C-alpha atoms as a PDB file:
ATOM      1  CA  UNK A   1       0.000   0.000   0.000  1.00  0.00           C
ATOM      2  CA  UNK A   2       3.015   2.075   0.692  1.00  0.00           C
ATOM      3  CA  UNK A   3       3.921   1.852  -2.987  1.00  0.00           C
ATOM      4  CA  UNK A   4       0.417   1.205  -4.805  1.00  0.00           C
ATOM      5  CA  UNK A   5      -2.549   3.597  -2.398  1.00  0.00           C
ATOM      6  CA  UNK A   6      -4.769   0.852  -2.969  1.00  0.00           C
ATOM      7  CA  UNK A   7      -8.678   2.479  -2.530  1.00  0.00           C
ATOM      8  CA  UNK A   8      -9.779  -1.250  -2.082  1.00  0.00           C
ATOM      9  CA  UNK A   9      -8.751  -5.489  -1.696  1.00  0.00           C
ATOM     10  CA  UNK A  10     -10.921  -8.042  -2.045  1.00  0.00           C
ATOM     11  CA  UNK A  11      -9.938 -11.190  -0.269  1.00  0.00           C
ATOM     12  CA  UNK A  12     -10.700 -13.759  -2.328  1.00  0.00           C
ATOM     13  CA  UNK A  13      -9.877 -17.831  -2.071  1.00  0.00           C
ATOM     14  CA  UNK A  14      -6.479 -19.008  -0.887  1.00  0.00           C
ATOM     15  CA  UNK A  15      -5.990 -15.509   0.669  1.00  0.00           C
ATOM     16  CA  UNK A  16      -6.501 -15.877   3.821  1.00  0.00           C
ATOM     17  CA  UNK A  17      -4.446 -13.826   6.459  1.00  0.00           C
ATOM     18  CA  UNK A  18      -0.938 -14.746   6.697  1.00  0.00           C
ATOM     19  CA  UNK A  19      -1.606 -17.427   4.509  1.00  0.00           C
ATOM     20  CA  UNK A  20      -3.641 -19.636   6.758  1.00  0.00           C
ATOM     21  CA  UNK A  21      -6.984 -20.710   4.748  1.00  0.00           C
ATOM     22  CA  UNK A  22      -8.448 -21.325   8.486  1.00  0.00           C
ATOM     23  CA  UNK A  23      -7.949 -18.241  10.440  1.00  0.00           C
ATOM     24  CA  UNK A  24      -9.930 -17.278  12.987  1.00  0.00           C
ATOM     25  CA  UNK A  25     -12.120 -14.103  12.814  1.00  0.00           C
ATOM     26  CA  UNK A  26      -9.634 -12.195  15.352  1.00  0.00           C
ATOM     27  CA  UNK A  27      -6.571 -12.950  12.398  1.00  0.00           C
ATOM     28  CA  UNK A  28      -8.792 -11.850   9.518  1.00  0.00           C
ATOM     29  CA  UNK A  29      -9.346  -8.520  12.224  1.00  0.00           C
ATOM     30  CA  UNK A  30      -5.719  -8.018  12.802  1.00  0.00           C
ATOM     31  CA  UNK A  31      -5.023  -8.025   9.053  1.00  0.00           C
ATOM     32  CA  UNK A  32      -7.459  -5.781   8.000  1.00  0.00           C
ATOM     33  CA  UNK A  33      -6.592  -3.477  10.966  1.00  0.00           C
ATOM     34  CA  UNK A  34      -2.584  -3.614   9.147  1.00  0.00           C
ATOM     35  CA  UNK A  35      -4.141  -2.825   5.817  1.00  0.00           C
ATOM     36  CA  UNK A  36      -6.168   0.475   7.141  1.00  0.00           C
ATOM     37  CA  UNK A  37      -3.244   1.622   8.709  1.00  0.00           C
ATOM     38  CA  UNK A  38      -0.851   1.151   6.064  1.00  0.00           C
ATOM     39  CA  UNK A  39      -3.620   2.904   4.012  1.00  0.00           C
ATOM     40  CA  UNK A  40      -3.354   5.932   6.671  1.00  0.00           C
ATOM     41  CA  UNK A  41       0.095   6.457   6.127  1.00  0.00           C
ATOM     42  CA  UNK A  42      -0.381   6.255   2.008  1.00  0.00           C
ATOM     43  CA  UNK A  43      -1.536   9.407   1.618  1.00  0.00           C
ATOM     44  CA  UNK A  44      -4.511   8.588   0.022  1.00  0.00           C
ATOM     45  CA  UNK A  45      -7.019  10.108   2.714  1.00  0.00           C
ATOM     46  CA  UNK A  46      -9.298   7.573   3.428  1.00  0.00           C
ATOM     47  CA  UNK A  47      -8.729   3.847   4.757  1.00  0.00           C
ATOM     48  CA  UNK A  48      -8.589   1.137   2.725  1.00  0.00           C
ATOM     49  CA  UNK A  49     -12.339  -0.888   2.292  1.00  0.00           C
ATOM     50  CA  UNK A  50     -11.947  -4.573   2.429  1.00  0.00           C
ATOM     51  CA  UNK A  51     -14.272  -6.576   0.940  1.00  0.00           C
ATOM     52  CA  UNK A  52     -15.190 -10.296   0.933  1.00  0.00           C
ATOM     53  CA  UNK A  53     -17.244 -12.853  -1.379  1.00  0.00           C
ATOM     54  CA  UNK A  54     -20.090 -13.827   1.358  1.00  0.00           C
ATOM     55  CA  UNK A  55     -22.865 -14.848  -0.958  1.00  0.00           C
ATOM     56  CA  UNK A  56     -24.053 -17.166   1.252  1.00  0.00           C
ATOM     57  CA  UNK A  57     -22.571 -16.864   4.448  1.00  0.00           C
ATOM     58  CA  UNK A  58     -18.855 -15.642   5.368  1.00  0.00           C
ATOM     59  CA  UNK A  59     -17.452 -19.046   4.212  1.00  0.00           C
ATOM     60  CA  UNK A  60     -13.568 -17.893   4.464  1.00  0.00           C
ATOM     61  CA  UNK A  61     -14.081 -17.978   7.855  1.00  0.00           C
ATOM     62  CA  UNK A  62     -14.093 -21.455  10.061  1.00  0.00           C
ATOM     63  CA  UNK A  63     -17.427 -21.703  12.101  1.00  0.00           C
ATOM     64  CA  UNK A  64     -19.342 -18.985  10.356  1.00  0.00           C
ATOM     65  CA  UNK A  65     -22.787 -19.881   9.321  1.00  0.00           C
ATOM     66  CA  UNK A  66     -23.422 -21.344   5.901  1.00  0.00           C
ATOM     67  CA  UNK A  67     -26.622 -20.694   4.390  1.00  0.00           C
ATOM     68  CA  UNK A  68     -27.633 -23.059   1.188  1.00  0.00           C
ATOM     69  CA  UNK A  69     -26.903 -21.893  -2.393  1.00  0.00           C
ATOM     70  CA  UNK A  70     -28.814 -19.160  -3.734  1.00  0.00           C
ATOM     71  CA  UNK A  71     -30.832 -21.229  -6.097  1.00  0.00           C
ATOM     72  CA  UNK A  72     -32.383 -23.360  -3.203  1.00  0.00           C
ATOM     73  CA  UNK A  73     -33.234 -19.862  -1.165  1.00  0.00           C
ATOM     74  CA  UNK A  74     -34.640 -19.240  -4.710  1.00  0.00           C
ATOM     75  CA  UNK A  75     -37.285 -22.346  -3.522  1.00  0.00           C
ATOM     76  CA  UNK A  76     -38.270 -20.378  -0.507  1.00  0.00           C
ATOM     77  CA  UNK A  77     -40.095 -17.797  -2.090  1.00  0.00           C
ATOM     78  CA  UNK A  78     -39.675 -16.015   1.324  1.00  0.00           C
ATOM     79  CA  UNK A  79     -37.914 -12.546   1.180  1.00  0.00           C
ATOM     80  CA  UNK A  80     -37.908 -11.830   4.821  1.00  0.00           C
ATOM     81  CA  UNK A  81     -35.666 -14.966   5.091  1.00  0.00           C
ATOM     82  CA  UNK A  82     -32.932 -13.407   2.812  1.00  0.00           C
ATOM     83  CA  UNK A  83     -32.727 -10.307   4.795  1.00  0.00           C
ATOM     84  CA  UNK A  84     -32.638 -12.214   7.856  1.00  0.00           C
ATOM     85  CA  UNK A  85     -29.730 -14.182   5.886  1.00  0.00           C
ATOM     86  CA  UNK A  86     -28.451 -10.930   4.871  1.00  0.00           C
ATOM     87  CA  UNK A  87     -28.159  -9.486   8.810  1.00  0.00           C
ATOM     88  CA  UNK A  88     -26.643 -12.779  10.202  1.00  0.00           C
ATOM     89  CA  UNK A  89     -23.973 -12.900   7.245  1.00  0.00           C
ATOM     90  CA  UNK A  90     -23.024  -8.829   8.296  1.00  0.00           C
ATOM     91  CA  UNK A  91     -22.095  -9.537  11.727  1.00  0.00           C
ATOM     92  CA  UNK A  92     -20.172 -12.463  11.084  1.00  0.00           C
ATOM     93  CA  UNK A  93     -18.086 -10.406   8.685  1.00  0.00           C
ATOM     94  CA  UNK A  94     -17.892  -7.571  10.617  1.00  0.00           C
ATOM     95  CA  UNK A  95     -17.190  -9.427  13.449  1.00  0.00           C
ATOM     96  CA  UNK A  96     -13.449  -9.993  11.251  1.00  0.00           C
ATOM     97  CA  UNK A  97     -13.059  -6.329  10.745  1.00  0.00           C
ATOM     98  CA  UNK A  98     -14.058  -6.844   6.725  1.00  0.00           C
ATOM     99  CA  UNK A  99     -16.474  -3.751   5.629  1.00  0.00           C
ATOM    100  CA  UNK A 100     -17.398  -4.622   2.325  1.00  0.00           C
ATOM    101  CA  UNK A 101     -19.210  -7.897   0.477  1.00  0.00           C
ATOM    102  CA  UNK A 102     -19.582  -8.853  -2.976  1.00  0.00           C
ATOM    103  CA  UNK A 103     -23.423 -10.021  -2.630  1.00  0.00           C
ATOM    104  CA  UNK A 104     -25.830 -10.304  -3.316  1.00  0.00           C
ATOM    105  CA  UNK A 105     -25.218 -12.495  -6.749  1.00  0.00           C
ATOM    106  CA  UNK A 106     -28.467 -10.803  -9.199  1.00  0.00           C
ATOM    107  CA  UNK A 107     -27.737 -13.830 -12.242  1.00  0.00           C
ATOM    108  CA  UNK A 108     -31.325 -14.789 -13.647  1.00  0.00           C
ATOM    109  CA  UNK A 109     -30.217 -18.040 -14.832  1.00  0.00           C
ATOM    110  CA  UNK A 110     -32.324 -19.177 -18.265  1.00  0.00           C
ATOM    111  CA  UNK A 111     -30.485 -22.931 -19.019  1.00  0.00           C
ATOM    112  CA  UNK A 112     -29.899 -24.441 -16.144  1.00  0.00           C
ATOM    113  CA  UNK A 113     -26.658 -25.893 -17.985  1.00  0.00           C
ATOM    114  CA  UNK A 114     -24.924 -23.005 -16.939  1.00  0.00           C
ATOM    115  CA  UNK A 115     -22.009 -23.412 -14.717  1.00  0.00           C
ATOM    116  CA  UNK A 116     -22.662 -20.992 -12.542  1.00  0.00           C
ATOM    117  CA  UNK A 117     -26.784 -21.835 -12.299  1.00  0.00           C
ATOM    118  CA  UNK A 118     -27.033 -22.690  -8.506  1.00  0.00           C
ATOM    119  CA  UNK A 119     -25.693 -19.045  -8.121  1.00  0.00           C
ATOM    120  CA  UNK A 120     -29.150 -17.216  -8.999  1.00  0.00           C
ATOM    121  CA  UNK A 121     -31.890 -17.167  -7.122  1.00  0.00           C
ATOM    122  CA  UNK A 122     -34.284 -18.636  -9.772  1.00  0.00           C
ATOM    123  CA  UNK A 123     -34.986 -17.370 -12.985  1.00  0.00           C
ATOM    124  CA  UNK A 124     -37.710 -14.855 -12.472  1.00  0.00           C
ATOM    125  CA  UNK A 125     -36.346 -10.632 -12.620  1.00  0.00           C
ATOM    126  CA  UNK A 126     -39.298 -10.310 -10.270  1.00  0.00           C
ATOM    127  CA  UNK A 127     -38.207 -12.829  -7.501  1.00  0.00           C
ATOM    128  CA  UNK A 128     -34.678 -11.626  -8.005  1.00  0.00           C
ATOM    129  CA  UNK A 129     -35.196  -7.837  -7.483  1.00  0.00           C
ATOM    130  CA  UNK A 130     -37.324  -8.966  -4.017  1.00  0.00           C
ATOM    131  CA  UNK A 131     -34.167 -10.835  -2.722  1.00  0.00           C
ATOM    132  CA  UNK A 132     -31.566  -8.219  -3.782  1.00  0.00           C
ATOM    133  CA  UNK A 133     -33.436  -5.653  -2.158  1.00  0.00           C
ATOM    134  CA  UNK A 134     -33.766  -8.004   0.604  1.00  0.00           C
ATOM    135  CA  UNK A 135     -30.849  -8.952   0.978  1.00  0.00           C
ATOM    136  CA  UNK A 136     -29.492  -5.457   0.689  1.00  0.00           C
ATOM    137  CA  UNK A 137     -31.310  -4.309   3.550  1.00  0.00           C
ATOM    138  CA  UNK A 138     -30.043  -7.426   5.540  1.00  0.00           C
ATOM    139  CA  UNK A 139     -26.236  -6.968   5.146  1.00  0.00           C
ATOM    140  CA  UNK A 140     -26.398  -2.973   4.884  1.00  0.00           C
ATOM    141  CA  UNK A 141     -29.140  -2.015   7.055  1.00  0.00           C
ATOM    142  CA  UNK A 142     -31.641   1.036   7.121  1.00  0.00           C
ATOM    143  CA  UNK A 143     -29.217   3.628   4.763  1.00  0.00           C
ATOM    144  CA  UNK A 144     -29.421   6.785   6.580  1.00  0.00           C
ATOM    145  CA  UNK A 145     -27.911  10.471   4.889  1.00  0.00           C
ATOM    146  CA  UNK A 146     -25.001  11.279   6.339  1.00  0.00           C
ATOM    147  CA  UNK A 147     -24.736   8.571   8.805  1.00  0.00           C
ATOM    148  CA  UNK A 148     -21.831   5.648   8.600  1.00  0.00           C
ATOM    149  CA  UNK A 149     -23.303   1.699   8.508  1.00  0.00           C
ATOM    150  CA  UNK A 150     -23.490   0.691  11.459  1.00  0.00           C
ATOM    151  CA  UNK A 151     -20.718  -1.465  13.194  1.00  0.00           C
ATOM    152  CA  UNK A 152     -22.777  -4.935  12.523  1.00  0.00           C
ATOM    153  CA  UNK A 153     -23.408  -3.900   8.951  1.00  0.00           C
ATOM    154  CA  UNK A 154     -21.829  -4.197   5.621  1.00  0.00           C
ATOM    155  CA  UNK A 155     -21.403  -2.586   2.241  1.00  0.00           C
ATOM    156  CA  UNK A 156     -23.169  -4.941   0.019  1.00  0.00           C
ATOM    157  CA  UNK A 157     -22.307  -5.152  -3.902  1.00  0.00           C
ATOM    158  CA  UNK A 158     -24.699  -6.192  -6.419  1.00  0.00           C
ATOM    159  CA  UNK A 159     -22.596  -8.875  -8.913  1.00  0.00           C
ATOM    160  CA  UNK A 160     -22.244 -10.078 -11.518  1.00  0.00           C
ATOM    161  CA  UNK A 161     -22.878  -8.126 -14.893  1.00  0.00           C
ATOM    162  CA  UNK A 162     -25.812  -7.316 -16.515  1.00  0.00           C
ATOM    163  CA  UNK A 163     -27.488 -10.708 -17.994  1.00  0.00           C
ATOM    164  CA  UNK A 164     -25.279 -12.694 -16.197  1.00  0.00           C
ATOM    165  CA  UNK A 165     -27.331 -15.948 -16.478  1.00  0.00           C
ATOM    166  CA  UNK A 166     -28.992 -15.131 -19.181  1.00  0.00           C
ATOM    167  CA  UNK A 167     -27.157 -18.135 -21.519  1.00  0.00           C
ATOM    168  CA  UNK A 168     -29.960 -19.279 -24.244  1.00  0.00           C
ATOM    169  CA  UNK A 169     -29.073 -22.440 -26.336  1.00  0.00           C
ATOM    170  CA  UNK A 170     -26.220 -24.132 -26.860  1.00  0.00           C
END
């Protein structure tokens, strides 16, 4: 960070702190304490965000809930379970001192043959939009003007791309 003023890292597999893929939430807090600092003295004026993939739970870290895939909450049909999803997964990874999440996953898969299928939540836009705002509201909380998150909440990202899912044919 001295070097590069990073704004952001996501920690992604086989990065866990120190190199140890089953560290505890107080390692993953000490590292991400190390990157803000180094941040501070960067010069670039505001700490560094960390972010983590916690689509369905914060599954880099050992005894942190696991929720199922996306495409069997999909089977639900029950929105106030994905923001209930959404608030448990935030204060696990807050708990580790990570700020930032890359969920939730908005893929409206159309072939099932798709790699990546179990990652949507089913394939109807109108289901999806209820679980992203859901889920949203789960990991982020009420957004307020002018006010931070607060410290059991997380910034959520919306992922992938636009039509991701959306494979038709062969």
């Amino acid at each position: 960070l001295a070097r590069y003023p990073l704004g952001s890292v996501l920690a992604g597999g086989n990065s866990g702190p120190y190199g140890d893929e089953r560290a505890d939430a107080a390692k993953w807090l000490r590292l991400v304490e190390e990157y803000r600092a180094a941040s501070r003295k960067s010069g670039a004026g505001v700490p560094i965000l960390v972010g983590v993939d916690a689509v369905h739970g914060h599954s880099n870290l050992p005894g942190a809930t696991i929720f199922p895939h996306n495409i069997g909450l999909g089977a639900a049909h029950d929105p106030a379970l994905i923001q209930r999803i959404g608030e448990v997964t935030a204060i696990e990874v807050a708990a580790s001192g990570i700020d930032w999440t890359f969920a939730p996953t908005l893929a409206v898969p159309q072939d099932l043959r798709w790699g990546r299928s179990y990652e949507g939540y089913g394939a109807d836009p109108a289901l999806i939009a209820s679980y992203a705002k859901a889920m949203t509201v789960g990991l982020q909380g009420p957004l307020i003007p002018g006010k931070p998150l607060a410290a059991d909440r997380v910034a959520a990202t919306a992922k992938h791309y636009l039509a991701d899912g959306g494979t038709d044919g062969e």
